[in-house]
Amino acid sequence: MKSEVLLFVGETLGNYGFPDGHPFSIDRQGAFWNETRKQGLDRKVTVAAPRIATREELLRFHSERHVTRVETRSRIGNGYLDQGDTPAFPGVFEAASAVTGSALEGLHRIMAGEALRAFQPIGGMHHARRDQAAGFCVFNDLGVVIDTLRSQYGIARVAYVDIDVHHGDGVFYSYESDPELIFADIHEDGRFLYPGTGFAHETGAGAARGTKLNITLPPGAGDKEFFAAWERVLEHLRRFRPRFIILQAGADSLAGDPLAHLNLSRAAHAHAASTLLALANDTAKGRLMVFGGGGYDLGNLAAAWTGVLSRLTED
Ligand SMILES: [Zn+2]
């Protein structure tokens, strides 16, 4: 029988994490996986092995200059890939290529009809730009998936939804003028948090005006504010009837995250997953990819992401 949900976990993905007490540590995948097995969710999915993206695949979104720079820095094995948030380490090129390659493998298997949905906890690197790393994000797997949908599968109208506590600036600004990329992002107000962007007036540029929705929540906001904002997200997405849906489900919006100041519970993420699943079934032939994104409290990310995975396996 065909399994509906692919789960991407494995050693090369687990290696994506930074050394020396960095909040994006290498124990994030393990924390999620332990909780997944404890709940028996591993038996309800097809566990899929990571694969490394080729250079050609990375170049669908990224500049040659950026890919070469990461490769060189990875060999040297020290210093930073950006202004000081994203350290280089030996093998960072391979680890970041595994994040993107696994995302493309999930996409390939969904488009081939082998599965309907995919969840990849170590993924959703929404701050990386076409030409630079940023905010713990080396290669933007989301951008590579979006550009691959266009170039390899002929699907232009893609919805990108982001509930990570930080604004998905690497996706937003890469497609700001693209009227077919339907964007919706709920995040903590940029006046209080990195990257300081994603204000309500940013609705897309030129022909894309109105295709992007940025909703900011004030520090301290919780489920009540999130659920109200989420209704606006659903309304926005329904208007455009996307043919493929991507969710970045960062768990750093939960209460107690060490880097941010929102107070969501795991219920927010579970609700987002189940309502997007219904929307995907309605407009996108069920095609939905979910990525873990941020989340720096191990208990929170395990709770939020297993909640999401559980909803993905229910339908
Ligand atoms: Zn984040």
Coordinates of N, CA and C in Angstrom, one line a residue, residues 137-269:
C137 N 21.0 30.0 8.1 CA 20.6 29.4 6.9 C 21.6 29.5 5.8
V138 N 22.1 28.4 5.3 CA 23.2 28.4 4.3 C 22.7 28.3 2.9
F139 N 21.9 27.3 2.6 CA 21.2 27.2 1.3 C 19.7 27.3 1.6
N140 N 19.0 28.0 0.7 CA 17.5 28.1 0.9 C 16.8 27.0 0.2
D141 N 16.6 25.9 0.9 CA 15.9 24.7 0.4 C 14.5 25.0 -0.2
L142 N 13.9 26.0 0.5 CA 12.5 26.4 0.1 C 12.5 27.0 -1.3
G143 N 13.5 27.9 -1.5 CA 13.7 28.6 -2.8 C 14.0 27.6 -3.9
V144 N 14.9 26.6 -3.5 CA 15.3 25.6 -4.6 C 14.0 24.8 -4.9
V145 N 13.2 24.5 -4.0 CA 12.0 23.7 -4.3 C 11.0 24.5 -5.1
I146 N 10.9 25.8 -4.8 CA 9.9 26.7 -5.6 C 10.4 26.8 -7.0
D147 N 11.7 27.1 -7.2 CA 12.3 27.2 -8.5 C 12.3 25.9 -9.3
T148 N 12.4 24.8 -8.6 CA 12.4 23.5 -9.2 C 10.9 23.2 -9.7
L149 N 9.9 23.5 -8.9 CA 8.5 23.4 -9.3 C 8.3 24.1 -10.6
R150 N 8.8 25.3 -10.7 CA 8.6 26.0 -12.0 C 9.4 25.4 -13.1
S151 N 10.7 25.1 -12.9 CA 11.6 24.8 -14.1 C 11.4 23.3 -14.5
Q152 N 11.1 22.4 -13.5 CA 11.1 21.0 -13.8 C 9.7 20.4 -13.9
Y153 N 8.7 21.0 -13.2 CA 7.4 20.4 -13.1 C 6.3 21.3 -13.7
G154 N 6.7 22.5 -14.2 CA 5.7 23.4 -14.8 C 4.6 23.9 -13.8
I155 N 4.9 23.9 -12.5 CA 3.9 24.4 -11.6 C 4.4 25.8 -11.1
A156 N 3.6 26.8 -11.5 CA 4.0 28.2 -11.1 C 3.4 28.7 -9.8
R157 N 2.1 28.4 -9.7 CA 1.3 28.9 -8.5 C 1.5 28.1 -7.3
V158 N 2.5 28.6 -6.5 CA 2.9 27.9 -5.3 C 2.5 28.7 -4.1
A159 N 2.0 28.1 -3.0 CA 1.8 28.9 -1.8 C 2.9 28.6 -0.8
Y160 N 3.5 29.6 -0.3 CA 4.5 29.5 0.8 C 3.9 30.1 2.1
V161 N 3.8 29.3 3.1 CA 3.3 29.7 4.4 C 4.3 29.5 5.5
D162 N 4.4 30.5 6.4 CA 5.5 30.5 7.3 C 5.0 30.9 8.7
I163 N 5.2 30.0 9.7 CA 4.7 30.3 11.1 C 5.9 30.3 12.0
D164 N 7.1 30.2 11.5 CA 8.3 30.5 12.3 C 8.2 31.9 12.9
V165 N 8.8 32.0 14.1 CA 8.7 33.3 14.8 C 9.4 34.5 14.0
H166 N 10.4 34.1 13.2 CA 11.1 35.1 12.4 C 10.4 35.2 11.0
H167 N 10.5 36.4 10.5 CA 10.0 36.7 9.1 C 10.8 35.9 8.1
G168 N 10.2 35.3 7.1 CA 10.8 34.5 6.1 C 11.4 35.4 5.0
D169 N 12.3 36.2 5.3 CA 12.8 37.3 4.4 C 13.5 36.7 3.2
G170 N 14.2 35.6 3.3 CA 14.9 35.0 2.2 C 13.9 34.5 1.1
V171 N 12.8 34.1 1.5 CA 11.7 33.7 0.5 C 11.0 35.0 0.1
F172 N 10.6 35.8 1.0 CA 9.8 37.0 0.6 C 10.5 37.9 -0.4
Y173 N 11.7 38.3 -0.1 CA 12.4 39.2 -1.0 C 12.8 38.6 -2.3
S174 N 13.0 37.2 -2.3 CA 13.4 36.6 -3.6 C 12.2 36.5 -4.6
Y175 N 10.9 36.6 -4.0 CA 9.8 36.5 -4.9 C 8.8 37.7 -4.7
E176 N 9.4 38.8 -4.2 CA 8.5 40.0 -3.9 C 7.7 40.4 -5.1
S177 N 8.4 40.3 -6.3 CA 7.7 40.8 -7.5 C 7.1 39.7 -8.3
D178 N 7.0 38.5 -7.8 CA 6.5 37.3 -8.5 C 5.0 37.1 -8.1
P179 N 4.1 37.4 -9.1 CA 2.7 37.3 -8.7 C 2.2 35.9 -8.5
E180 N 2.9 34.9 -8.9 CA 2.5 33.5 -8.8 C 2.9 32.8 -7.5
L181 N 3.8 33.5 -6.8 CA 4.2 32.9 -5.5 C 3.3 33.6 -4.4
I182 N 2.4 32.8 -3.9 CA 1.5 33.2 -2.9 C 2.1 33.1 -1.5
F183 N 2.2 34.2 -0.8 CA 3.0 34.2 0.4 C 2.2 34.6 1.6
A184 N 2.3 33.9 2.7 CA 1.7 34.2 4.0 C 2.6 33.9 5.1
D185 N 2.8 34.9 6.0 CA 3.8 34.7 7.1 C 3.3 35.4 8.3
I186 N 3.2 34.6 9.4 CA 2.9 35.2 10.7 C 4.2 35.1 11.6
H187 N 4.6 36.2 12.1 CA 5.8 36.3 12.8 C 5.8 37.4 13.9
E188 N 6.8 37.4 14.8 CA 6.9 38.4 15.8 C 7.3 39.7 15.1
D189 N 6.7 40.8 15.5 CA 7.0 42.1 14.9 C 8.5 42.4 14.8
G190 N 8.9 42.8 13.6 CA 10.3 43.0 13.3 C 11.0 44.1 14.0
R191 N 10.2 44.9 14.7 CA 10.8 46.0 15.5 C 11.5 45.4 16.8
F192 N 11.1 44.1 17.1 CA 11.6 43.5 18.3 C 12.5 42.3 18.0
L193 N 12.6 41.9 16.7 CA 13.2 40.6 16.5 C 13.9 40.6 15.1
Y194 N 15.0 39.8 15.0 CA 15.6 39.5 13.7 C 14.6 38.9 12.7
P195 N 14.6 39.2 11.5 CA 15.5 40.1 10.7 C 15.1 41.5 10.6
G196 N 14.0 41.9 11.3 CA 13.6 43.3 11.3 C 12.8 43.6 10.1
T197 N 12.2 42.6 9.4 CA 11.4 42.9 8.2 C 10.0 42.3 8.3
G198 N 9.2 42.3 7.2 CA 7.9 41.7 7.1 C 6.8 42.4 7.8
F199 N 6.7 43.7 7.4 CA 5.6 44.5 8.0 C 4.4 44.4 7.1
A200 N 3.3 44.8 7.7 CA 1.9 44.6 7.1 C 1.8 45.3 5.7
H201 N 2.5 46.4 5.6 CA 2.4 47.1 4.3 C 3.2 46.4 3.2
E202 N 4.0 45.4 3.5 CA 4.8 44.7 2.5 C 3.9 43.6 1.9
T203 N 3.2 43.9 0.8 CA 2.2 43.0 0.2 C 2.6 42.5 -1.2
G204 N 3.9 42.7 -1.6 CA 4.4 42.4 -2.9 C 4.6 43.6 -3.7
A205 N 5.4 43.5 -4.8 CA 5.8 44.6 -5.6 C 5.2 44.5 -7.0
G206 N 4.9 45.6 -7.6 CA 4.4 45.6 -9.0 C 3.2 44.7 -9.3
A207 N 3.4 43.8 -10.3 CA 2.2 43.0 -10.6 C 1.9 42.0 -9.5
A208 N 2.8 41.8 -8.5 CA 2.6 40.9 -7.4 C 1.9 41.5 -6.2
R209 N 1.6 42.8 -6.3 CA 1.0 43.5 -5.2 C -0.3 42.8 -4.8
G210 N -0.4 42.5 -3.5 CA -1.6 41.8 -3.0 C -1.5 40.3 -2.9
T211 N -0.4 39.7 -3.4 CA -0.2 38.3 -3.4 C 0.6 37.9 -2.1
K212 N 1.1 38.8 -1.4 CA 1.9 38.5 -0.1 C 1.1 39.1 1.1
L213 N 1.1 38.3 2.1 CA 0.5 38.7 3.4 C 1.5 38.5 4.5
N214 N 1.8 39.6 5.1 CA 2.7 39.6 6.3 C 1.9 40.0 7.5
I215 N 1.8 39.2 8.6 CA 1.1 39.5 9.8 C 2.1 39.5 10.9
T216 N 2.2 40.6 11.6 CA 3.1 40.7 12.8 C 2.3 40.5 14.1
L217 N 2.9 39.8 15.0 CA 2.3 39.7 16.4 C 3.3 40.4 17.3
P218 N 2.7 41.1 18.3 CA 3.5 41.8 19.3 C 4.2 40.7 20.3
P219 N 5.3 41.1 20.9 CA 5.9 40.2 21.9 C 4.9 39.8 22.9
G220 N 4.8 38.6 23.3 CA 3.9 38.1 24.3 C 2.6 37.5 23.8
A221 N 2.4 37.7 22.5 CA 1.1 37.2 21.9 C 1.1 35.7 21.9
G222 N -0.1 35.1 22.1 CA -0.3 33.7 22.2 C -1.3 33.1 21.2
D223 N -1.9 31.9 21.5 CA -2.7 31.2 20.6 C -3.9 32.0 20.1
K224 N -4.5 32.8 21.0 CA -5.7 33.6 20.6 C -5.4 34.5 19.4
E225 N -4.3 35.2 19.5 CA -3.8 36.1 18.4 C -3.5 35.3 17.2
F226 N -2.8 34.2 17.4 CA -2.4 33.4 16.3 C -3.6 32.8 15.5
F227 N -4.6 32.3 16.2 CA -5.7 31.7 15.6 C -6.5 32.7 14.8
A228 N -6.6 34.0 15.3 CA -7.3 35.0 14.5 C -6.5 35.4 13.3
A229 N -5.2 35.5 13.4 CA -4.3 35.8 12.2 C -4.4 34.6 11.2
W230 N -4.5 33.4 11.7 CA -4.5 32.2 10.8 C -5.7 32.2 9.9
E231 N -6.8 32.7 10.4 CA -8.0 32.8 9.6 C -7.8 33.7 8.4
R232 N -7.0 34.8 8.6 CA -6.7 35.7 7.5 C -5.7 35.0 6.5
V233 N -4.8 34.1 7.0 CA -3.9 33.4 6.1 C -4.8 32.5 5.2
L234 N -5.7 31.7 5.8 CA -6.5 30.8 5.0 C -7.3 31.5 4.0
E235 N -7.9 32.6 4.4 CA -8.7 33.4 3.4 C -7.8 33.9 2.3
H236 N -6.6 34.3 2.6 CA -5.7 34.8 1.5 C -5.3 33.6 0.6
L237 N -5.0 32.5 1.1 CA -4.6 31.3 0.3 C -5.8 30.8 -0.6
R238 N -7.0 30.8 0.0 CA -8.1 30.3 -0.7 C -8.4 31.1 -2.0
R239 N -8.1 32.4 -1.8 CA -8.4 33.3 -2.9 C -7.6 33.0 -4.2
F240 N -6.4 32.4 -4.0 CA -5.5 32.2 -5.1 C -5.4 30.7 -5.5
R241 N -6.1 29.8 -4.8 CA -6.1 28.4 -5.2 C -4.7 27.9 -5.7
P242 N -3.8 27.8 -4.7 CA -2.4 27.3 -5.1 C -2.4 25.9 -5.5
R243 N -1.5 25.5 -6.4 CA -1.4 24.1 -6.9 C -0.4 23.3 -6.1
F244 N 0.3 23.9 -5.2 CA 1.3 23.2 -4.4 C 1.5 24.1 -3.1
I245 N 1.6 23.4 -1.9 CA 1.7 24.2 -0.7 C 2.9 23.8 0.1
I246 N 3.6 24.8 0.6 CA 4.8 24.6 1.4 C 4.6 25.3 2.7
L247 N 4.8 24.6 3.8 CA 4.7 25.2 5.2 C 6.1 25.2 5.9
Q248 N 6.5 26.3 6.4 CA 7.7 26.4 7.2 C 7.1 26.5 8.6
A249 N 7.3 25.4 9.5 CA 6.6 25.3 10.8 C 7.6 25.5 11.9
G250 N 8.4 26.6 11.9 CA 9.3 26.9 12.9 C 8.7 26.8 14.3
A251 N 9.4 26.1 15.2 CA 8.8 26.0 16.6 C 9.3 27.1 17.5
D252 N 10.0 28.1 17.0 CA 10.5 29.1 17.9 C 9.5 30.1 18.2
S253 N 8.2 29.9 17.7 CA 7.1 30.8 18.1 C 6.4 30.3 19.3
L254 N 6.8 29.1 19.8 CA 6.2 28.6 21.1 C 6.8 29.3 22.3
A255 N 6.0 29.3 23.4 CA 6.4 29.9 24.6 C 7.7 29.3 25.2
G256 N 8.6 30.2 25.6 CA 9.8 29.7 26.2 C 11.0 29.6 25.3
D257 N 10.8 29.9 24.0 CA 12.0 29.8 23.1 C 13.0 30.8 23.5
P258 N 14.3 30.4 23.6 CA 15.3 31.3 24.1 C 15.6 32.5 23.2
L259 N 15.2 32.4 21.9 CA 15.6 33.5 21.0 C 14.5 34.5 20.7
A260 N 13.2 34.2 21.1 CA 12.1 35.0 20.7 C 11.1 35.2 21.9
H261 N 10.0 35.9 21.6 CA 9.1 36.3 22.7 C 7.6 36.1 22.4
L262 N 7.2 35.1 21.6 CA 5.8 34.8 21.5 C 5.5 33.6 22.5
N263 N 4.2 33.4 22.6 CA 3.7 32.4 23.6 C 2.8 31.4 23.0
L264 N 3.0 31.0 21.8 CA 2.1 30.0 21.2 C 2.3 28.6 21.9
S265 N 1.2 27.8 21.7 CA 1.4 26.4 22.2 C 1.4 25.5 21.0
R266 N 1.7 24.2 21.2 CA 1.8 23.3 20.1 C 0.5 23.2 19.3
A267 N -0.6 23.7 19.9 CA -1.9 23.6 19.2 C -1.9 24.5 18.0
A268 N -1.2 25.6 18.0 CA -1.1 26.5 16.8 C -0.5 25.8 15.6
H269 N 0.5 25.0 15.8 CA 1.2 24.3 14.7 C 0.3 23.2 14.2

